[in-house]
Coordinates of C-alpha atoms in Angstrom, one line a residue:
M144 CA 0.0 0.0 0.0
I145 CA 1.1 3.5 -0.7
A146 CA 2.0 5.6 2.3
E147 CA 3.2 8.8 0.8
I148 CA 4.1 10.5 -2.5
R149 CA 6.4 13.5 -2.5
F150 CA 7.2 15.6 -5.5
K151 CA 8.9 18.9 -6.3
N152 CA 9.4 21.0 -9.5
M153 CA 6.9 19.0 -11.4
F154 CA 4.2 20.4 -13.6
S155 CA 2.6 23.3 -11.7
F156 CA 4.2 22.3 -8.3
R157 CA 7.3 24.4 -7.8
D158 CA 7.8 23.6 -4.2
E159 CA 7.7 20.2 -2.5
A160 CA 4.2 18.7 -2.1
I161 CA 3.3 15.8 0.0
L162 CA 0.3 13.5 -0.4
S163 CA 0.0 11.2 2.5
F164 CA -2.2 8.1 3.0
E165 CA -1.3 7.8 6.6
A166 CA -4.4 7.8 8.9
D167 CA -4.6 10.1 11.9
R168 CA -5.6 8.8 15.3
S169 CA -9.3 9.3 14.7
K170 CA -11.5 6.1 15.1
D171 CA -14.1 7.6 12.8
M172 CA -15.3 4.9 10.3
E173 CA -12.0 3.1 11.1
S174 CA -13.2 -0.4 10.1
Y175 CA -14.0 0.8 6.5
H176 CA -11.3 3.3 5.9
V177 CA -8.1 2.3 7.8
V178 CA -5.8 -0.7 7.1
E179 CA -3.5 -1.6 10.0
L180 CA -0.3 -3.1 8.9
G181 CA 1.3 -3.5 12.3
G182 CA 3.9 -1.6 14.1
G183 CA 1.6 1.4 14.4
V184 CA 1.3 1.8 10.6
R185 CA -2.3 2.8 9.7
L186 CA -3.0 3.6 6.1
L187 CA -6.1 5.0 4.3
K188 CA -7.9 3.4 1.4
V189 CA -9.1 6.7 -0.1
A190 CA -7.8 10.2 -0.7
V191 CA -10.0 12.9 -2.3
I192 CA -8.6 16.1 -3.7
Y193 CA -10.7 19.3 -4.2
G194 CA -9.6 22.5 -5.9
A195 CA -10.6 25.1 -8.5
N196 CA -10.0 24.6 -12.2
A197 CA -6.3 24.9 -13.1
S198 CA -5.3 24.7 -9.4
G199 CA -3.2 21.5 -9.9
K200 CA -5.5 18.6 -9.1
S201 CA -4.9 16.9 -12.5
N202 CA -1.2 17.5 -12.2
I203 CA -1.1 15.3 -9.2
I204 CA -2.6 12.5 -11.3
K205 CA 0.1 13.2 -13.9
V206 CA 2.8 12.8 -11.3
C207 CA 1.4 9.4 -10.4
D208 CA 1.3 8.3 -14.0
F209 CA 4.9 9.6 -14.6
I210 CA 6.2 7.6 -11.7
K211 CA 4.6 4.5 -13.1
S212 CA 5.7 5.0 -16.7
F213 CA 9.3 6.1 -16.0
I214 CA 10.1 3.0 -14.0
T215 CA 10.0 0.7 -17.1
Y216 CA 10.5 3.0 -20.0
T217 CA 13.5 2.2 -22.2
P218 CA 14.6 5.1 -24.5
L219 CA 15.5 4.5 -28.1
N220 CA 19.0 6.0 -27.5
K221 CA 20.9 8.1 -25.0
A222 CA 19.9 11.4 -26.8
E223 CA 16.1 10.9 -26.2
Q224 CA 14.7 13.4 -23.7
I225 CA 12.9 12.3 -20.5
Q226 CA 9.3 13.4 -20.6
V227 CA 9.4 15.2 -17.3
V228 CA 7.8 18.7 -17.1
P229 CA 9.3 21.1 -14.5
F230 CA 7.6 24.2 -13.2
L231 CA 7.8 26.7 -16.2
L232 CA 6.4 29.9 -14.8
N233 CA 9.7 31.4 -13.7
K234 CA 13.2 31.7 -15.1
T235 CA 15.0 29.3 -12.8
S236 CA 12.9 26.1 -12.2
S237 CA 13.3 24.8 -15.7
K238 CA 17.0 24.6 -15.1
Q239 CA 16.6 22.8 -11.8
L240 CA 16.0 19.1 -11.1
S241 CA 12.6 17.6 -10.7
E242 CA 12.2 15.3 -7.7
Y243 CA 9.8 12.7 -6.5
S244 CA 9.7 9.8 -4.1
I245 CA 7.1 7.2 -3.3
S246 CA 6.9 5.3 0.0
F247 CA 4.9 2.0 0.1
Y248 CA 4.5 -1.2 2.1
L249 CA 4.8 -4.7 0.8
K250 CA 4.2 -7.9 2.6
N251 CA 7.3 -9.9 3.3
E252 CA 6.0 -13.2 4.7
E253 CA 3.7 -12.0 7.5
K254 CA 5.4 -8.6 8.0
A255 CA 4.7 -5.4 6.0
V256 CA 8.0 -3.8 4.9
C257 CA 8.4 -0.2 4.0
Y258 CA 10.2 0.7 0.7
V259 CA 11.1 4.2 -0.5
Y260 CA 12.0 4.9 -4.1
S261 CA 13.4 8.3 -4.9
V262 CA 14.5 10.1 -8.2
A263 CA 16.0 13.5 -9.1
L264 CA 16.1 14.2 -12.8
D265 CA 15.7 16.7 -15.6
R266 CA 14.9 16.3 -19.3
W267 CA 18.3 15.0 -20.2
H268 CA 19.5 12.7 -17.3
V269 CA 18.8 11.1 -14.0
A270 CA 21.0 12.8 -11.5
K271 CA 20.1 10.6 -8.5
E272 CA 18.0 7.5 -8.0
S273 CA 17.7 5.3 -4.9
L274 CA 15.7 2.4 -3.4
I275 CA 15.8 1.7 0.3
Y276 CA 13.8 -0.5 2.5
Y277 CA 13.3 -1.2 6.2
P278 CA 13.9 -4.9 7.1
S279 CA 14.2 -3.6 10.7
Q280 CA 14.0 -0.2 12.3
Q281 CA 17.1 0.9 10.4
P282 CA 17.0 1.5 6.6
A283 CA 19.0 -0.7 4.2
T284 CA 20.0 0.3 0.7
I285 CA 18.9 -1.8 -2.3
F286 CA 20.6 0.5 -4.8
E287 CA 21.9 4.0 -5.0
R288 CA 22.7 5.7 -8.3
N289 CA 24.6 8.9 -8.9
T290 CA 26.1 10.7 -11.9
E291 CA 29.9 11.1 -12.2
N292 CA 31.4 12.7 -15.3
N293 CA 28.0 12.3 -17.1
V294 CA 28.1 8.5 -16.4
S295 CA 25.7 6.7 -14.1
V296 CA 27.4 5.0 -11.1
I297 CA 25.2 2.4 -9.4
K298 CA 26.1 1.0 -5.9
F299 CA 24.1 -2.0 -4.6
G300 CA 23.5 -2.6 -0.9
Q301 CA 25.5 -5.2 1.1
K302 CA 22.5 -7.3 1.7
I303 CA 21.7 -7.7 -2.0
K304 CA 22.9 -11.0 -3.4
M305 CA 24.2 -10.6 -6.9
S306 CA 27.4 -11.3 -8.8
Q307 CA 29.9 -8.6 -9.8
A308 CA 29.2 -9.5 -13.5
V309 CA 25.4 -8.7 -13.0
K310 CA 26.2 -5.4 -11.3
E311 CA 28.4 -4.4 -14.2
E312 CA 25.9 -5.5 -16.8
I313 CA 23.1 -3.5 -15.2
T314 CA 25.4 -0.4 -14.9
L315 CA 26.4 -0.8 -18.6
K316 CA 22.7 -1.0 -19.7
C317 CA 21.6 1.9 -17.6
L318 CA 21.7 5.0 -19.9
H319 CA 21.6 8.4 -18.2
N320 CA 18.0 8.9 -19.4
M321 CA 16.5 5.7 -18.0
S322 CA 15.8 4.1 -14.6
V323 CA 17.8 1.4 -12.9
F324 CA 14.7 -0.8 -13.1
A325 CA 14.5 -0.4 -16.9
A326 CA 18.2 -1.4 -17.2
Y327 CA 17.5 -4.4 -14.8
M328 CA 14.7 -5.6 -17.1
Q329 CA 17.2 -6.0 -19.9
V330 CA 19.5 -8.3 -17.9
N331 CA 18.9 -12.0 -17.6
T332 CA 18.9 -12.2 -13.9
H333 CA 16.5 -12.3 -10.9
I334 CA 17.1 -10.1 -7.9
V335 CA 14.4 -10.6 -5.3
E336 CA 14.4 -7.1 -3.8
L337 CA 14.3 -5.4 -7.2
E338 CA 11.7 -7.9 -8.6
T339 CA 9.4 -7.4 -5.7
V340 CA 9.3 -3.6 -6.1
L341 CA 9.2 -3.8 -9.9
Q342 CA 6.1 -6.0 -9.8
Y343 CA 4.4 -3.7 -7.3
L344 CA 5.0 -0.5 -9.3
T345 CA 4.1 -2.1 -12.6
N346 CA 1.2 -4.4 -11.7
Q347 CA -0.3 -2.8 -8.6
V348 CA 0.0 0.9 -9.5
M349 CA -2.6 1.1 -12.3
P350 CA -2.6 3.6 -15.2
A351 CA -4.6 6.7 -14.1
I352 CA -8.1 7.3 -15.4
V353 CA -8.8 10.8 -16.8
P354 CA -12.0 12.1 -18.4
A355 CA -10.6 11.4 -21.9
S356 CA -9.5 7.9 -21.1
S357 CA -11.0 5.1 -23.3
L358 CA -11.8 2.4 -20.8
S359 CA -13.8 0.1 -23.0
R360 CA -10.9 -2.2 -24.0
Y361 CA -10.1 -2.9 -20.3
A362 CA -13.7 -3.7 -19.6
E363 CA -14.2 -5.8 -22.7
E364 CA -11.4 -8.1 -21.5
S365 CA -12.8 -8.2 -18.0
I366 CA -16.3 -9.4 -18.9
K367 CA -14.8 -12.6 -20.4
N368 CA -14.4 -13.6 -16.7
E369 CA -17.7 -14.5 -15.2
S370 CA -17.1 -13.2 -11.7
A371 CA -15.7 -9.9 -13.1
K372 CA -18.7 -9.7 -15.4
D373 CA -21.1 -10.1 -12.5
Y374 CA -19.3 -7.4 -10.6
I375 CA -19.4 -5.0 -13.5
L376 CA -23.0 -5.7 -14.3
R377 CA -24.1 -4.7 -10.7
Y378 CA -22.4 -1.4 -11.2
L379 CA -24.1 -0.9 -14.6
Q380 CA -27.5 -1.6 -13.1
E381 CA -26.9 1.3 -10.7
A382 CA -26.3 3.6 -13.7
D383 CA -29.1 2.2 -15.8
F384 CA -31.6 -0.2 -14.1
N385 CA -32.8 -1.5 -17.5
I386 CA -29.5 -3.2 -18.3
S387 CA -29.9 -6.9 -17.7
N388 CA -26.8 -8.3 -19.3
I389 CA -23.5 -7.5 -21.0
T390 CA -21.7 -9.7 -23.5
S391 CA -18.4 -9.6 -25.4
K392 CA -18.6 -10.5 -29.0
E393 CA -16.0 -10.9 -31.7
Q394 CA -16.2 -9.7 -35.3
E395 CA -13.8 -10.4 -38.2
T396 CA -12.5 -7.3 -40.1
H397 CA -9.9 -6.9 -42.8
K398 CA -7.5 -5.9 -40.0
G399 CA -8.3 -9.1 -38.0
P400 CA -10.8 -9.9 -35.2
I401 CA -12.1 -7.1 -33.0
N402 CA -14.0 -7.4 -29.7
Y403 CA -17.1 -5.3 -29.0
T404 CA -19.6 -5.2 -26.2
M405 CA -23.4 -5.6 -26.4
Y406 CA -25.7 -4.2 -23.7
Q407 CA -29.0 -6.1 -23.1
H408 CA -31.9 -3.9 -21.9
K409 CA -35.0 -5.3 -20.2
V410 CA -38.2 -3.4 -20.5
S411 CA -41.8 -4.0 -19.7
S412 CA -44.2 -4.2 -22.6
D413 CA -47.7 -3.0 -22.8
Y414 CA -48.9 -6.5 -22.1
G415 CA -46.9 -6.9 -18.9
N416 CA -44.2 -9.1 -20.3
N417 CA -40.5 -8.5 -20.2
D418 CA -38.9 -7.7 -23.6
Y419 CA -35.2 -7.8 -24.2
Y420 CA -33.2 -5.6 -26.7
E421 CA -29.5 -5.6 -27.4
F422 CA -27.5 -2.5 -28.4
P423 CA -23.8 -1.8 -29.1
E424 CA -21.8 0.8 -27.2
L425 CA -22.7 3.5 -29.8
F426 CA -26.3 3.6 -28.4
E427 CA -25.4 3.8 -24.7
S428 CA -25.0 7.0 -22.7
D429 CA -21.6 8.5 -21.8
G430 CA -22.4 7.8 -18.1
T431 CA -23.1 4.1 -18.8
I432 CA -19.9 3.7 -20.8
R433 CA -17.8 5.4 -18.1
T434 CA -19.4 3.3 -15.4
F435 CA -18.6 0.2 -17.4
G436 CA -14.9 1.1 -17.6
L437 CA -14.6 2.4 -14.0
A438 CA -16.3 -0.8 -12.7
A439 CA -13.8 -3.0 -14.6
Q440 CA -10.8 -1.1 -13.1
V441 CA -12.2 -1.0 -9.6
Q442 CA -12.8 -4.8 -9.8
K443 CA -9.2 -5.2 -10.9
I444 CA -7.7 -3.2 -8.1
L445 CA -9.8 -5.0 -5.5
E446 CA -8.5 -8.3 -6.9
R447 CA -4.9 -7.1 -6.9
D448 CA -4.9 -4.9 -3.8
A449 CA -3.7 -2.2 -6.2
F450 CA -3.7 1.6 -6.4
L451 CA -5.8 3.6 -8.9
A452 CA -5.9 7.4 -9.5
V453 CA -9.0 8.8 -11.1
D454 CA -9.2 12.4 -12.3
E455 CA -12.6 14.2 -12.1
I456 CA -14.5 11.1 -10.9
E457 CA -17.7 13.1 -11.4
S458 CA -17.3 13.2 -15.2
S459 CA -20.5 11.9 -16.8
L460 CA -21.6 10.4 -13.5
H461 CA -24.6 11.2 -11.3
P462 CA -23.6 12.3 -7.8
K463 CA -25.3 9.4 -6.2
L464 CA -23.3 7.0 -8.4
I465 CA -20.1 8.6 -7.2
E466 CA -21.1 8.1 -3.6
Y467 CA -22.1 4.5 -4.4
I468 CA -18.7 3.8 -6.0
I469 CA -16.8 5.1 -3.0
E470 CA -19.0 3.4 -0.4
R471 CA -18.9 0.1 -2.2
F472 CA -15.1 0.3 -2.7
L473 CA -14.5 1.0 1.0
K474 CA -16.6 -2.0 2.1
E475 CA -15.0 -4.4 -0.4
S476 CA -11.3 -3.2 -0.3
E477 CA -8.8 -5.1 1.8
Q478 CA -5.7 -3.1 0.9
A479 CA -6.7 -1.5 -2.5
Q480 CA -6.5 2.3 -2.7
L481 CA -8.2 5.1 -4.6
L482 CA -7.0 8.6 -5.3
L483 CA -9.8 10.8 -6.6
T484 CA -10.0 14.4 -7.8
T485 CA -13.4 16.1 -7.9
H486 CA -15.4 19.2 -7.9
Y487 CA -18.4 17.5 -6.3
D488 CA -18.6 18.9 -2.9
G489 CA -21.6 16.8 -2.0
L490 CA -19.2 14.2 -0.7
L491 CA -18.3 16.6 2.1
G492 CA -21.9 16.7 3.1
E493 CA -22.2 12.9 3.6
E494 CA -21.5 12.2 7.2
D495 CA -20.9 8.5 6.9
L496 CA -18.8 8.4 3.8
L497 CA -15.4 10.3 4.2
R498 CA -13.1 10.9 7.2
K499 CA -11.5 14.3 7.6
D500 CA -8.1 12.9 6.8
N501 CA -9.3 11.6 3.4
V502 CA -9.7 15.2 2.2
W503 CA -7.1 17.3 0.4
F504 CA -7.1 20.7 -1.4
T505 CA -5.1 22.3 -4.2
E506 CA -4.8 26.0 -4.7
K507 CA -2.8 28.2 -7.1
N508 CA -0.7 31.1 -5.8
L509 CA -0.3 34.4 -7.6
D510 CA 3.0 33.3 -9.0
G511 CA 1.3 30.4 -10.8
S512 CA 2.6 27.6 -8.5
S513 CA 0.3 25.1 -7.0
V514 CA 0.1 24.0 -3.3
L515 CA -1.4 20.9 -1.8
Y516 CA -2.6 20.7 1.8
P517 CA -4.9 18.5 3.9
L518 CA -8.2 19.4 5.5
T519 CA -6.7 18.3 8.8
D520 CA -4.4 21.4 8.7
F521 CA -7.4 23.5 9.8
K522 CA -8.2 23.8 13.5
G523 CA -11.7 23.6 15.0
L524 CA -13.1 21.1 12.4
N525 CA -15.3 19.4 15.0
R526 CA -17.1 22.7 15.6
I527 CA -18.1 23.1 12.0
S528 CA -21.6 21.8 11.5
S529 CA -21.2 21.4 7.7
L530 CA -17.9 20.9 5.9
Q531 CA -19.7 21.2 2.6
K532 CA -21.0 24.7 3.4
A533 CA -17.7 25.7 4.9
Y534 CA -15.9 24.7 1.7
K535 CA -18.5 26.5 -0.5
F536 CA -18.0 29.7 1.5
G537 CA -14.2 29.5 1.0
K538 CA -13.1 28.6 4.6
F539 CA -10.6 26.0 3.2
G540 CA -9.7 27.9 0.1
A541 CA -9.4 25.8 -3.1
V542 CA -12.4 27.5 -4.7
P543 CA -12.6 29.8 -7.7
N544 CA -12.3 33.5 -7.1
L545 CA -15.6 34.7 -8.6

């Protein structure tokens, strides 16, 4: 599970921002929201970010996606630029390094072990990269990478079992514009500590969902599995109660076979009978299609205990459906996590849905830089009768200046 994401000089965030999934001491809705990993570690399943348009919410989602994509990306050559975007609204930040780190816990036998992966880079090279973990109270290095004379130098920790030949081969493969993980993937070896983290960051940190995401292909694959299909169908019936079934079909084209989804609708006829009609995706509403894709991804992260970021969860969805998705996820998740951005302040008015430490805000300063801060930074929250009204009236900031 992810405990914390830190980033600096990325997109609209000039200064360091910290998004934490660590739960506070509150017992509020603890059984649904909090996962206890032992040793006093208590992590949240959900984080929700509010903010005005262009305040930086979507850029946090982009940071999550960049972390995932950079891990495994292999450039075509050493001249290819890294697709990192620094803060561009001043004359100095574009010349400085962008930085990020992600802290997460993985199960090692029965114990949850903390890992911290950190990177400092610009468009042309990785200046620093490291992976540490905590097999005990003290941290241990898995690898540390620095740049000397424009060449990457990688040092592996003493506890990491690998031959000198493998160390040299990974270093040789590691161009200055790629990660150590990407170089490791090109070497015929198996290093448990690297493999464990690589599998988590590639398989359990899911690609982010944005309003423009085409989710159909993910869902079309999912409904070939009967249990996944039943799960998705229950979601669809919340969006459109007439939908009685979904099926994946295959059609031959000159480019080869393609899959498509048919939606079966049940309606009552004038004679009191049930009639059934099948329609392709083209005839379904945007809300139905988005629910179809979201349900498939949520089912997948529940199955994998994975992490999913969704930008503007309210896009094409009825407010009650948003509440249903969050509530159901909280009840069904064991260690899966959701990061959501939204403008829908109705979630703040639902007393039995979110904890105060679930809620975050983004705001843009006059110099164009974004800041991220939690609701729990504000004092006297227990004396506020309606968080929704307080937010609307600007008590927490993160609203448009109209």
